[in-house]
Coordinates of C-alpha atoms in Angstrom, one line a residue:
M1 CA 23.6 -25.6 -45.3
L2 CA 20.6 -24.6 -43.1
D3 CA 20.3 -26.8 -40.1
S4 CA 16.8 -28.0 -39.0
E5 CA 16.9 -26.3 -35.6
T6 CA 17.6 -22.8 -37.1
K7 CA 14.9 -23.4 -39.7
R8 CA 12.5 -24.4 -36.9
R9 CA 13.2 -21.2 -34.9
I10 CA 12.6 -19.0 -37.9
D11 CA 9.3 -20.8 -38.7
T12 CA 8.3 -20.4 -35.0
A13 CA 9.0 -16.7 -35.0
R14 CA 6.9 -16.2 -38.1
D15 CA 4.1 -18.3 -36.6
I16 CA 4.0 -16.1 -33.5
L17 CA 3.9 -12.9 -35.6
V18 CA 1.3 -14.1 -38.2
G19 CA -1.7 -13.2 -36.1
K20 CA -0.5 -9.6 -35.5
V21 CA 1.6 -9.1 -38.6
P22 CA -0.1 -10.9 -41.6
D23 CA 2.1 -9.3 -44.3
P24 CA 5.1 -11.6 -45.1
K25 CA 7.4 -8.6 -45.8
S26 CA 6.6 -7.1 -42.4
Q27 CA 7.2 -10.4 -40.7
V28 CA 10.7 -10.6 -42.3
E29 CA 11.4 -7.0 -41.3
Q30 CA 10.4 -7.6 -37.6
I31 CA 12.6 -10.7 -37.4
T32 CA 15.4 -8.9 -39.1
I33 CA 15.3 -6.0 -36.7
A34 CA 15.1 -8.3 -33.7
L35 CA 18.0 -10.4 -34.8
I36 CA 20.3 -7.4 -35.4
Y37 CA 19.2 -6.0 -32.0
K38 CA 20.1 -9.3 -30.3
F39 CA 23.4 -9.6 -32.3
M40 CA 24.5 -6.2 -31.2
D41 CA 24.1 -7.2 -27.6
D42 CA 26.0 -10.4 -28.3
M43 CA 28.9 -8.4 -29.7
D44 CA 28.8 -6.1 -26.6
A45 CA 28.9 -9.1 -24.3
E46 CA 31.9 -10.6 -26.2
V47 CA 33.8 -7.3 -25.9
E48 CA 33.0 -7.2 -22.2
E49 CA 34.2 -10.7 -21.6
L50 CA 37.6 -9.7 -23.1
G51 CA 37.9 -6.9 -20.7
G52 CA 36.5 -4.1 -22.8
D53 CA 33.5 -1.8 -22.5
R54 CA 30.1 -2.1 -24.1
S55 CA 29.6 0.4 -26.9
F56 CA 26.3 -0.5 -28.6
F57 CA 24.2 -0.5 -25.4
A58 CA 26.0 2.1 -23.3
G59 CA 25.2 5.4 -21.8
E60 CA 21.5 6.4 -22.3
F61 CA 21.1 3.3 -24.5
A62 CA 22.2 0.9 -21.7
K63 CA 18.6 0.5 -20.5
F64 CA 17.6 -1.1 -23.9
G65 CA 20.2 -4.0 -23.5
W66 CA 19.0 -7.5 -24.4
G67 CA 19.6 -8.7 -20.9
R68 CA 17.1 -6.1 -19.5
L69 CA 14.5 -7.1 -22.1
M70 CA 14.8 -10.8 -21.1
S71 CA 14.8 -10.1 -17.3
P72 CA 11.9 -11.8 -15.5
S73 CA 11.4 -8.6 -13.5
V74 CA 10.3 -6.7 -16.6
G75 CA 6.6 -6.8 -17.1
G76 CA 4.8 -7.1 -20.4
H77 CA 3.9 -3.4 -20.8
E78 CA 7.3 -2.3 -19.7
L79 CA 8.8 -4.7 -22.2
L80 CA 6.6 -3.2 -25.0
S81 CA 7.8 0.3 -24.0
L82 CA 11.5 -0.6 -23.8
Y83 CA 11.7 -2.6 -27.0
S84 CA 9.5 -0.2 -29.1
E85 CA 11.5 2.8 -27.9
G86 CA 14.8 1.0 -28.4
I87 CA 14.3 0.1 -32.0
S88 CA 12.8 3.5 -33.0
T89 CA 15.7 5.5 -31.3
M90 CA 18.5 3.2 -32.4
P91 CA 19.3 5.4 -35.5
Q92 CA 20.3 8.1 -33.0
N93 CA 22.8 5.8 -31.2
A94 CA 26.2 7.2 -31.9
G95 CA 27.8 4.1 -30.4
I96 CA 26.8 1.8 -33.2
P97 CA 28.2 1.6 -36.8
A98 CA 26.4 3.5 -39.6
L99 CA 25.4 0.2 -41.1
F100 CA 23.3 -0.6 -38.0
R101 CA 21.8 2.8 -37.9
D102 CA 20.7 2.4 -41.5
I103 CA 19.1 -1.0 -40.6
F104 CA 17.1 0.6 -37.8
K105 CA 16.0 3.6 -40.0
N106 CA 12.2 4.0 -39.7
A107 CA 11.9 0.8 -37.6
Y108 CA 8.9 0.5 -35.4
L109 CA 6.8 -2.1 -33.6
P110 CA 3.5 -2.6 -35.6
Y111 CA 1.5 -4.2 -32.7
R112 CA 0.9 -3.6 -29.0
D113 CA 0.4 -7.0 -27.5
P114 CA 2.8 -7.8 -24.7
E115 CA 2.4 -11.6 -24.8
T116 CA 3.1 -11.7 -28.6
L117 CA 6.2 -9.6 -28.1
K118 CA 7.4 -11.7 -25.1
S119 CA 7.0 -15.0 -27.0
F120 CA 8.6 -13.6 -30.1
L121 CA 11.7 -12.2 -28.3
K122 CA 12.1 -15.5 -26.5
V123 CA 12.5 -17.3 -29.8
I124 CA 14.9 -14.6 -31.0
D125 CA 16.9 -15.1 -27.8
G126 CA 17.8 -18.6 -29.1
F127 CA 19.9 -17.1 -32.0
T128 CA 23.5 -16.3 -31.3
Y129 CA 25.6 -13.9 -33.4
D130 CA 27.9 -15.8 -35.6
H131 CA 29.6 -14.7 -38.9
S132 CA 29.2 -18.2 -40.3
E133 CA 27.7 -19.3 -43.6
R134 CA 25.1 -21.1 -41.5
L135 CA 23.6 -17.8 -40.2
G136 CA 23.7 -16.3 -43.7
D137 CA 21.8 -19.4 -45.0
A138 CA 19.3 -19.0 -42.2
F139 CA 18.6 -15.4 -43.3
E140 CA 18.3 -16.4 -46.9
Y141 CA 15.7 -19.0 -45.8
L142 CA 13.8 -16.2 -44.0
L143 CA 13.9 -14.1 -47.2
S144 CA 12.5 -17.0 -49.2
V145 CA 9.0 -16.1 -47.9
L146 CA 9.2 -12.8 -49.8
G147 CA 7.5 -14.1 -52.9
S148 CA 4.6 -11.8 -53.4
Q149 CA 4.6 -8.9 -55.9
G150 CA 5.9 -5.6 -54.6
D151 CA 4.5 -2.2 -55.2
A152 CA 6.8 -1.7 -58.2
G153 CA 6.2 -5.0 -59.9
Q154 CA 9.1 -6.9 -58.3
F155 CA 9.1 -10.7 -58.0
R156 CA 11.6 -12.6 -56.0
T157 CA 13.9 -14.5 -58.4
P158 CA 14.1 -18.2 -57.8
R159 CA 17.4 -19.3 -56.4
H160 CA 18.2 -21.8 -59.2
I161 CA 17.7 -19.1 -61.8
I162 CA 20.0 -16.7 -60.0
D163 CA 22.7 -19.3 -59.7
F164 CA 22.3 -20.3 -63.4
M165 CA 22.8 -16.7 -64.4
V166 CA 25.9 -16.3 -62.2
E167 CA 27.4 -19.5 -63.6
I168 CA 27.0 -18.0 -67.2
L169 CA 28.7 -14.7 -66.3
Q170 CA 31.5 -16.2 -64.1
P171 CA 32.2 -13.2 -61.9
K172 CA 35.8 -13.0 -60.8
K173 CA 37.8 -11.5 -57.9
G174 CA 38.7 -7.9 -58.4
E175 CA 35.6 -7.2 -60.6
V176 CA 33.0 -4.6 -59.7
I177 CA 29.6 -6.4 -59.4
L178 CA 26.3 -4.5 -59.4
D179 CA 22.6 -5.1 -59.1
P180 CA 20.8 -1.8 -59.7
A181 CA 17.5 -3.2 -58.4
C182 CA 18.9 -5.4 -55.7
G183 CA 15.8 -6.4 -53.7
T184 CA 17.3 -8.7 -51.0
A185 CA 20.7 -9.0 -52.6
G186 CA 20.2 -12.5 -53.9
F187 CA 22.3 -12.0 -57.1
L188 CA 25.1 -10.4 -55.1
I189 CA 25.2 -13.2 -52.6
S190 CA 25.3 -15.8 -55.3
A191 CA 28.1 -14.0 -57.1
Y192 CA 30.0 -13.7 -53.9
K193 CA 29.7 -17.5 -53.2
H194 CA 30.8 -18.3 -56.8
I195 CA 34.0 -16.3 -56.3
L196 CA 34.7 -18.0 -53.0
R197 CA 34.2 -21.4 -54.6
S198 CA 36.4 -20.4 -57.5
N199 CA 39.4 -19.5 -55.3
L200 CA 40.0 -22.7 -53.3
D201 CA 43.1 -24.9 -53.3
A202 CA 43.1 -28.7 -53.5
Q203 CA 42.5 -28.9 -49.8
G204 CA 39.5 -26.6 -49.9
N205 CA 41.2 -23.6 -48.4
S206 CA 40.7 -20.1 -49.7
T207 CA 43.5 -18.7 -51.9
L208 CA 42.2 -15.1 -51.6
T209 CA 44.6 -12.7 -49.9
P210 CA 43.5 -10.2 -47.3
D211 CA 43.8 -7.4 -49.8
E212 CA 41.7 -9.3 -52.3
K213 CA 39.0 -10.0 -49.7
G214 CA 39.0 -6.3 -48.6
K215 CA 38.7 -5.1 -52.2
M216 CA 35.9 -7.7 -52.9
A217 CA 33.9 -6.3 -49.9
T218 CA 33.8 -2.8 -51.6
N219 CA 33.3 -4.1 -55.2
F220 CA 29.8 -5.6 -54.5
K221 CA 27.2 -2.8 -54.9
G222 CA 23.4 -2.7 -54.9
Y223 CA 20.8 0.0 -55.4
D224 CA 17.1 -0.2 -54.5
I225 CA 14.4 2.4 -54.3
S226 CA 12.7 0.7 -51.3
P227 CA 14.2 1.4 -47.9
D228 CA 12.7 -1.9 -46.7
M229 CA 14.7 -3.8 -49.4
V230 CA 17.8 -1.8 -48.6
R231 CA 17.5 -2.9 -45.0
L232 CA 17.2 -6.5 -45.9
S233 CA 20.1 -6.4 -48.3
L234 CA 22.3 -4.8 -45.7
V235 CA 21.5 -7.5 -43.2
N236 CA 21.9 -10.3 -45.8
L237 CA 25.4 -9.1 -46.9
Y238 CA 26.4 -8.4 -43.3
L239 CA 25.5 -12.0 -42.3
H240 CA 27.6 -13.3 -45.2
G241 CA 30.7 -11.5 -43.9
F242 CA 30.5 -8.0 -45.4
K243 CA 31.4 -5.5 -42.6
S244 CA 30.3 -2.5 -44.6
P245 CA 27.9 -3.5 -47.4
Q246 CA 27.7 -1.1 -50.3
I247 CA 23.9 -1.0 -50.6
F248 CA 22.3 2.3 -51.3
E249 CA 18.7 3.6 -51.2
Y250 CA 18.8 5.0 -54.8
D251 CA 16.4 5.6 -57.6
T252 CA 18.4 4.2 -60.6
L253 CA 16.0 5.7 -63.2
T254 CA 15.5 9.3 -61.9
S255 CA 18.7 10.1 -60.0
E256 CA 22.0 11.1 -61.7
D257 CA 24.2 10.8 -58.6
R258 CA 25.8 7.5 -59.5
W259 CA 25.5 7.8 -63.3
N260 CA 29.3 7.9 -63.8
E261 CA 29.9 4.6 -61.9
F262 CA 30.4 1.5 -64.0
A263 CA 30.6 -2.2 -63.3
D264 CA 32.3 -5.3 -64.8
V265 CA 29.4 -7.6 -64.0
I266 CA 25.7 -6.6 -63.7
L267 CA 23.0 -9.1 -62.6
A268 CA 19.4 -8.0 -62.2
N269 CA 15.8 -8.8 -62.3
P270 CA 14.5 -5.2 -62.6
P271 CA 10.9 -4.2 -61.8
F272 CA 8.5 -4.8 -64.8
M273 CA 5.8 -2.3 -63.7
S274 CA 5.7 1.4 -64.5
P275 CA 3.5 3.9 -62.6
K276 CA 0.5 5.5 -64.3
G277 CA 1.9 8.1 -66.6
G278 CA 5.2 6.3 -66.9
I279 CA 8.7 7.0 -65.4
K280 CA 10.1 10.5 -65.7
P281 CA 13.8 9.7 -66.1
H282 CA 16.6 12.2 -66.3
K283 CA 18.1 13.3 -69.6
R284 CA 21.2 11.1 -69.8
F285 CA 19.6 7.9 -71.0
S286 CA 20.3 7.2 -74.7
I287 CA 16.9 5.5 -75.2
K288 CA 13.9 7.9 -74.8
A289 CA 11.3 5.9 -72.9
K290 CA 8.9 6.0 -69.9
R291 CA 8.7 2.2 -69.3
S292 CA 10.8 1.0 -66.3
E293 CA 11.9 -2.2 -68.0
V294 CA 13.2 -0.4 -71.1
L295 CA 15.1 2.2 -68.9
F296 CA 16.6 -0.4 -66.6
V297 CA 18.0 -2.5 -69.5
D298 CA 19.3 0.7 -71.1
Y299 CA 20.9 1.7 -67.8
M300 CA 22.7 -1.6 -67.4
A301 CA 23.9 -1.7 -71.0
E302 CA 25.3 1.8 -70.7
H303 CA 27.0 1.1 -67.4
L304 CA 29.1 -1.9 -68.3
S305 CA 32.9 -1.4 -68.3
P306 CA 34.6 -2.0 -71.7
R307 CA 34.9 -5.7 -70.9
G308 CA 31.7 -5.8 -68.9
R309 CA 29.0 -8.4 -69.1
A310 CA 25.4 -8.6 -67.8
G311 CA 22.6 -11.1 -67.2
I312 CA 19.1 -9.4 -67.1
I313 CA 15.7 -11.0 -66.6
V314 CA 13.2 -9.2 -68.9
P315 CA 9.5 -9.5 -69.6
E316 CA 8.5 -10.5 -73.2
G317 CA 7.7 -6.9 -74.1
I318 CA 11.4 -6.2 -74.4
I319 CA 11.7 -9.1 -76.9
F320 CA 9.1 -8.1 -79.5
Q321 CA 7.1 -4.9 -78.6
S322 CA 6.8 -2.7 -81.7
Q323 CA 6.9 0.7 -80.0
T324 CA 9.8 2.9 -80.9
A325 CA 11.5 2.8 -77.5
Y326 CA 11.6 -1.0 -77.5
K327 CA 12.9 -1.2 -81.1
D328 CA 15.6 1.4 -80.4
L329 CA 16.7 -0.5 -77.3
R330 CA 16.9 -3.8 -79.2
K331 CA 18.9 -2.2 -82.0
M332 CA 21.3 -0.7 -79.5
L333 CA 21.8 -4.1 -77.8
V334 CA 22.3 -6.0 -81.0
E335 CA 24.8 -3.6 -82.3
N336 CA 26.8 -3.1 -79.0
S337 CA 26.6 -5.9 -76.4
L338 CA 24.0 -8.6 -76.9
V339 CA 25.4 -12.1 -77.3
A340 CA 22.5 -14.4 -76.3
V341 CA 18.8 -14.6 -75.4
I342 CA 17.6 -17.4 -73.2
S343 CA 13.8 -18.0 -73.3
L344 CA 12.4 -19.1 -70.0
P345 CA 9.0 -20.9 -69.7
A346 CA 5.9 -19.1 -68.5
G347 CA 5.5 -20.0 -64.9
V348 CA 9.1 -19.6 -63.6
F349 CA 7.7 -17.0 -61.2
N350 CA 4.8 -19.1 -60.0
P351 CA 2.8 -19.1 -57.8
Y352 CA 3.2 -15.3 -57.7
S353 CA 3.1 -14.6 -61.5
G354 CA 2.7 -16.5 -64.7
V355 CA 4.6 -13.8 -66.6
K356 CA 6.7 -15.0 -69.5
T357 CA 10.3 -13.9 -69.3
S358 CA 13.7 -14.2 -71.0
I359 CA 17.3 -13.6 -70.0
L360 CA 19.5 -11.2 -72.0
I361 CA 23.2 -12.0 -71.8
L362 CA 25.3 -9.0 -72.7
D363 CA 29.1 -9.0 -73.1
K364 CA 30.7 -5.9 -74.6
S365 CA 34.0 -7.7 -75.5
L366 CA 32.5 -10.8 -77.0
A367 CA 29.9 -8.9 -79.0
K368 CA 32.6 -7.2 -81.0
K369 CA 34.1 -10.5 -82.0
T370 CA 31.0 -12.0 -83.6
D371 CA 28.3 -11.1 -86.1
K372 CA 25.9 -13.6 -84.6
I373 CA 23.5 -13.9 -81.6
A374 CA 22.6 -17.2 -80.0
F375 CA 19.1 -18.1 -78.9
F376 CA 18.5 -20.7 -76.2
K377 CA 15.1 -22.2 -75.2
V378 CA 14.4 -23.5 -71.7
E379 CA 11.2 -25.5 -71.7
N380 CA 11.9 -27.2 -68.3
D381 CA 13.8 -25.5 -65.5
G382 CA 13.6 -28.5 -63.2
F383 CA 10.3 -27.6 -61.6
G384 CA 6.7 -28.0 -62.7
L385 CA 5.0 -24.8 -63.9
G386 CA 2.0 -25.1 -61.6
A387 CA 1.4 -23.2 -58.4
Q388 CA 3.4 -25.6 -56.3
R389 CA 6.5 -25.7 -58.5
R390 CA 7.4 -29.2 -57.5
A391 CA 10.7 -30.7 -58.7
V392 CA 10.4 -32.6 -62.0
E393 CA 12.8 -34.5 -64.3
G394 CA 14.2 -33.1 -67.5
D395 CA 15.9 -29.9 -66.4
D396 CA 17.1 -28.0 -69.5
L397 CA 19.3 -25.5 -67.5
P398 CA 22.5 -27.7 -67.4
F399 CA 22.2 -28.3 -71.1
V400 CA 21.8 -24.6 -71.9
L401 CA 24.6 -23.7 -69.5
D402 CA 26.9 -26.1 -71.3
Q403 CA 25.8 -24.8 -74.7
I404 CA 26.3 -21.1 -74.0
T405 CA 29.6 -21.8 -72.3
N406 CA 30.9 -23.6 -75.4
Y407 CA 29.4 -20.9 -77.7
E408 CA 31.2 -18.1 -75.8
L409 CA 34.5 -20.1 -75.9
R410 CA 34.2 -20.6 -79.7
I411 CA 33.8 -16.8 -80.1
T412 CA 36.8 -16.2 -77.9
K413 CA 38.9 -18.6 -80.0
G414 CA 37.6 -17.2 -83.3
E415 CA 36.1 -20.6 -84.3
E416 CA 33.1 -21.0 -86.6
L417 CA 29.7 -20.8 -84.8
I418 CA 27.4 -23.6 -85.9
T419 CA 23.8 -24.1 -84.7
S420 CA 23.3 -27.3 -82.8
E421 CA 20.8 -29.8 -84.2
D422 CA 19.0 -29.5 -80.9
D423 CA 15.9 -27.3 -81.3
R424 CA 16.7 -25.6 -78.0
V425 CA 19.6 -23.8 -79.7
L426 CA 19.6 -21.4 -82.6
I427 CA 22.4 -19.1 -83.9
V428 CA 21.3 -16.2 -86.0
P429 CA 23.4 -13.5 -88.0
K430 CA 22.9 -10.0 -86.7
S431 CA 22.2 -8.9 -90.2
K432 CA 19.1 -11.2 -90.3
I433 CA 17.8 -9.8 -87.1
A434 CA 18.3 -6.2 -88.4
A435 CA 16.8 -6.8 -91.8
S436 CA 13.2 -6.1 -90.9
G437 CA 14.1 -3.0 -88.8
D438 CA 12.3 -4.1 -85.7
Y439 CA 15.2 -6.2 -84.3
N440 CA 12.7 -8.8 -82.9
L441 CA 14.4 -11.1 -80.5
I442 CA 12.1 -14.1 -80.7
G443 CA 14.5 -16.8 -81.8
E444 CA 12.0 -19.0 -83.5
R445 CA 11.1 -16.2 -85.9
Y446 CA 14.5 -16.8 -87.6
R447 CA 14.5 -20.6 -87.7
E448 CA 14.5 -21.9 -91.3
T449 CA 12.1 -24.9 -91.7
S450 CA 12.6 -27.4 -94.4
F451 CA 9.6 -29.3 -95.7
V452 CA 9.8 -33.0 -96.5
S453 CA 7.9 -34.4 -99.5
S454 CA 4.8 -36.4 -98.6
H455 CA 2.1 -38.2 -100.4
F456 CA -0.4 -36.2 -98.4
P457 CA -1.4 -33.0 -100.2
M458 CA -0.4 -29.6 -98.6
V459 CA -3.4 -27.5 -97.9
E460 CA -4.3 -24.3 -96.0
L461 CA -5.4 -25.0 -92.4
G462 CA -8.6 -23.1 -93.1
D463 CA -9.5 -25.5 -95.9
V464 CA -9.7 -28.5 -93.5
S465 CA -10.8 -26.9 -90.3
E466 CA -12.3 -23.9 -88.7
V467 CA -9.9 -21.5 -86.9
T468 CA -11.7 -19.4 -84.4
S469 CA -11.3 -17.3 -81.3
S470 CA -13.0 -17.3 -77.9
K471 CA -15.1 -14.8 -76.0
R472 CA -12.7 -12.6 -74.0
I473 CA -13.0 -13.3 -70.2
L474 CA -12.3 -10.4 -67.8
A475 CA -10.3 -10.8 -64.6
E476 CA -13.3 -10.0 -62.5
E477 CA -15.1 -12.9 -64.0
Y478 CA -12.8 -15.5 -62.3
V479 CA -14.4 -17.5 -59.5
P480 CA -12.9 -19.8 -56.8
S481 CA -14.3 -22.9 -58.4
G482 CA -16.3 -23.9 -61.5
I483 CA -15.4 -24.5 -65.1
P484 CA -11.5 -24.7 -65.6
F485 CA -10.0 -21.8 -67.5
Y486 CA -6.8 -22.8 -69.6
R487 CA -4.0 -20.5 -70.5
T488 CA -0.7 -21.2 -72.5
K489 CA 1.0 -22.7 -69.4
E490 CA -1.8 -25.3 -69.1
I491 CA -1.5 -26.2 -72.8
V492 CA 2.2 -26.6 -72.5
E493 CA 1.9 -29.0 -69.6
L494 CA -0.9 -31.0 -71.3
S495 CA 1.1 -31.3 -74.5
K496 CA 3.8 -33.0 -72.5
G497 CA 1.3 -35.4 -71.0
H498 CA 1.7 -33.8 -67.5
E499 CA -1.1 -33.3 -65.0
I500 CA -2.0 -29.7 -64.4
T501 CA -2.9 -27.8 -61.3
L502 CA -6.2 -25.9 -62.0
E503 CA -5.8 -22.3 -60.9
L504 CA -8.5 -20.2 -62.7
F505 CA -12.2 -20.9 -63.1
I506 CA -15.3 -19.2 -64.6
S507 CA -18.8 -19.9 -63.3
E508 CA -21.0 -22.7 -64.8
E509 CA -23.6 -20.0 -65.7
R510 CA -21.1 -17.9 -67.6
F511 CA -19.6 -20.9 -69.3
Q512 CA -23.0 -22.1 -70.5
S513 CA -23.9 -18.6 -71.8
I514 CA -20.7 -18.4 -73.8
K515 CA -21.0 -22.0 -75.0
S516 CA -24.5 -21.4 -76.3
R517 CA -23.3 -18.5 -78.5
F518 CA -19.7 -19.4 -79.4
G519 CA -19.3 -23.1 -78.6
S520 CA -16.5 -24.5 -76.6
P521 CA -13.5 -26.8 -77.3
A522 CA -14.6 -30.4 -77.8
K523 CA -12.8 -33.8 -78.1
G524 CA -10.6 -33.8 -81.2
D525 CA -10.2 -30.0 -81.3
L526 CA -6.8 -28.5 -81.4
L527 CA -5.4 -25.6 -79.2
I528 CA -2.1 -23.9 -80.3
S529 CA -0.2 -21.5 -78.1
A530 CA 0.2 -18.1 -79.7
V531 CA 2.3 -16.3 -77.0
G532 CA 5.2 -17.4 -74.8
T533 CA 6.3 -20.8 -76.1
I534 CA 4.7 -20.3 -79.5
G535 CA 3.4 -23.2 -81.5
I536 CA 2.9 -25.8 -78.7
S537 CA -0.3 -27.7 -79.5
W538 CA -2.6 -30.0 -77.7
I539 CA -5.5 -32.0 -79.0
V540 CA -8.4 -32.2 -76.6
S541 CA -8.3 -35.9 -75.6
D542 CA -11.6 -36.3 -73.9
D543 CA -15.0 -34.8 -73.2
R544 CA -13.8 -32.4 -70.4
E545 CA -15.5 -29.0 -70.2
F546 CA -13.2 -26.0 -70.0
Y547 CA -12.7 -22.6 -71.6
F548 CA -9.5 -20.8 -72.7
K549 CA -7.8 -17.4 -72.8
D550 CA -8.4 -15.6 -76.1
G551 CA -5.3 -14.2 -77.7
N552 CA -3.1 -16.7 -75.9
L553 CA -4.4 -19.8 -77.7
I554 CA -5.6 -20.5 -81.2
W555 CA -8.7 -22.8 -81.4
V556 CA -8.9 -25.1 -84.4
R557 CA -12.1 -27.1 -84.5
N558 CA -13.9 -29.6 -86.7
L559 CA -10.4 -30.7 -87.8
E560 CA -11.5 -34.1 -89.0
N561 CA -14.9 -33.5 -90.4
R562 CA -14.4 -31.0 -93.2
P563 CA -13.4 -32.4 -96.6
V564 CA -10.6 -30.6 -98.5
G565 CA -12.0 -27.8 -100.8
K566 CA -15.3 -27.5 -99.0

């Protein structure tokens, strides 16, 4: 567990940099480089104390040693020169392992202020190299600031979602574990910790043999197209005890160099965004596509070993888009490896994105033993869906984990699969999913609803109300404050009686212009979600003024004032 003093030092280092290095990713990179620089000197000092010779800061690199940097006799501008030259030339240092040369690849100092550097390195000086879990946890805390969207549409996956997926897949010692879009290696670290916990005796001691530990170190693999992410992954794994992390700068979608490598467990949250004109993949993909999310899922499905399994976070487009590539992908998954789909609430990636996502669970062995697919719905992941993501009661993740574990166990035993009475679980025959030809993976589409007799007449909604749409609002029309603008996520929270955090607004002038022409929701009107968590409804309970996102919400008005048949 991260101790408060280490956390304080990391926060202080970031506070010092923020004025000169405003980008969070660059802050993390500068702290990462400085820590490894300091740790190399610590290791040199330890060897020296045992009677050996320094190897990292020796020969022509001796002048860059940490002790020299911290010497009171070194002035500010000399410090700038030494440190800047030291980090930029370290990849040419033959005395350090290839891992460290990779970490320093393209490293540079992005500012030229001696006082900032001196204060920053003084804080780094308080860290001591230590291959303990504590230091790994400290680095993971540092990586937690990497929440903003990357150039390729990456979003940092929340830790509790990563751990949830790992618990479903249950990675084991001896298995090859891969993340082909690894970012900062969060999935790999979580899988590694799971295996360590699963191999303890009654006294809490590891039962892993040296050979098993050695094999495990080479069985964890990660690819990423970004050299910055590769650097952070290398450090993250190194600080968790991996002497030679198997992390590679590699374009999973356009390079064929590693196409013939397979994995027993694949965990990933691949980038959702494709460049203008689409991806230009090589010819070995079975699905012909230009969208990155389609190609990544195809890649993972095709690179599982015969008993392989995968957990993949995907955007909603994978679930229901009608284009040929999406349908072909879903058909291939349903026929070969898909065992479950877990719908996550819109807002899991807040405050960085409100994108709606699902988790695909693939298992090539289990998929052959059943003619059904399970659908699970997470409405509450233990955190509010507003920008702050504060902890809330009612977490669905433990329930879904228990349900999917039992579901997979029943398949293994050849027992009958019966849908739970809980509406968060639905089991659907593959034949039913294939019937329409589009292989839609929205579970609610296949739920059979029974109607109970009532003394109230059944009528068309349009006979008793007016179903209408709103005026489309463009992104550039949002303003810092004004009339609140509701989306599906706000309606979901309001339907549960929760308070909402207002995030989007349109101007009073724009609202009045729309209202005069199209009207606006009033007390007693009904709003129904049409995307994401479909069918969630909220009746406007007061005279508040707000507008809503067209296409995401259905507006039903005059519900109580129109007689049947009129």
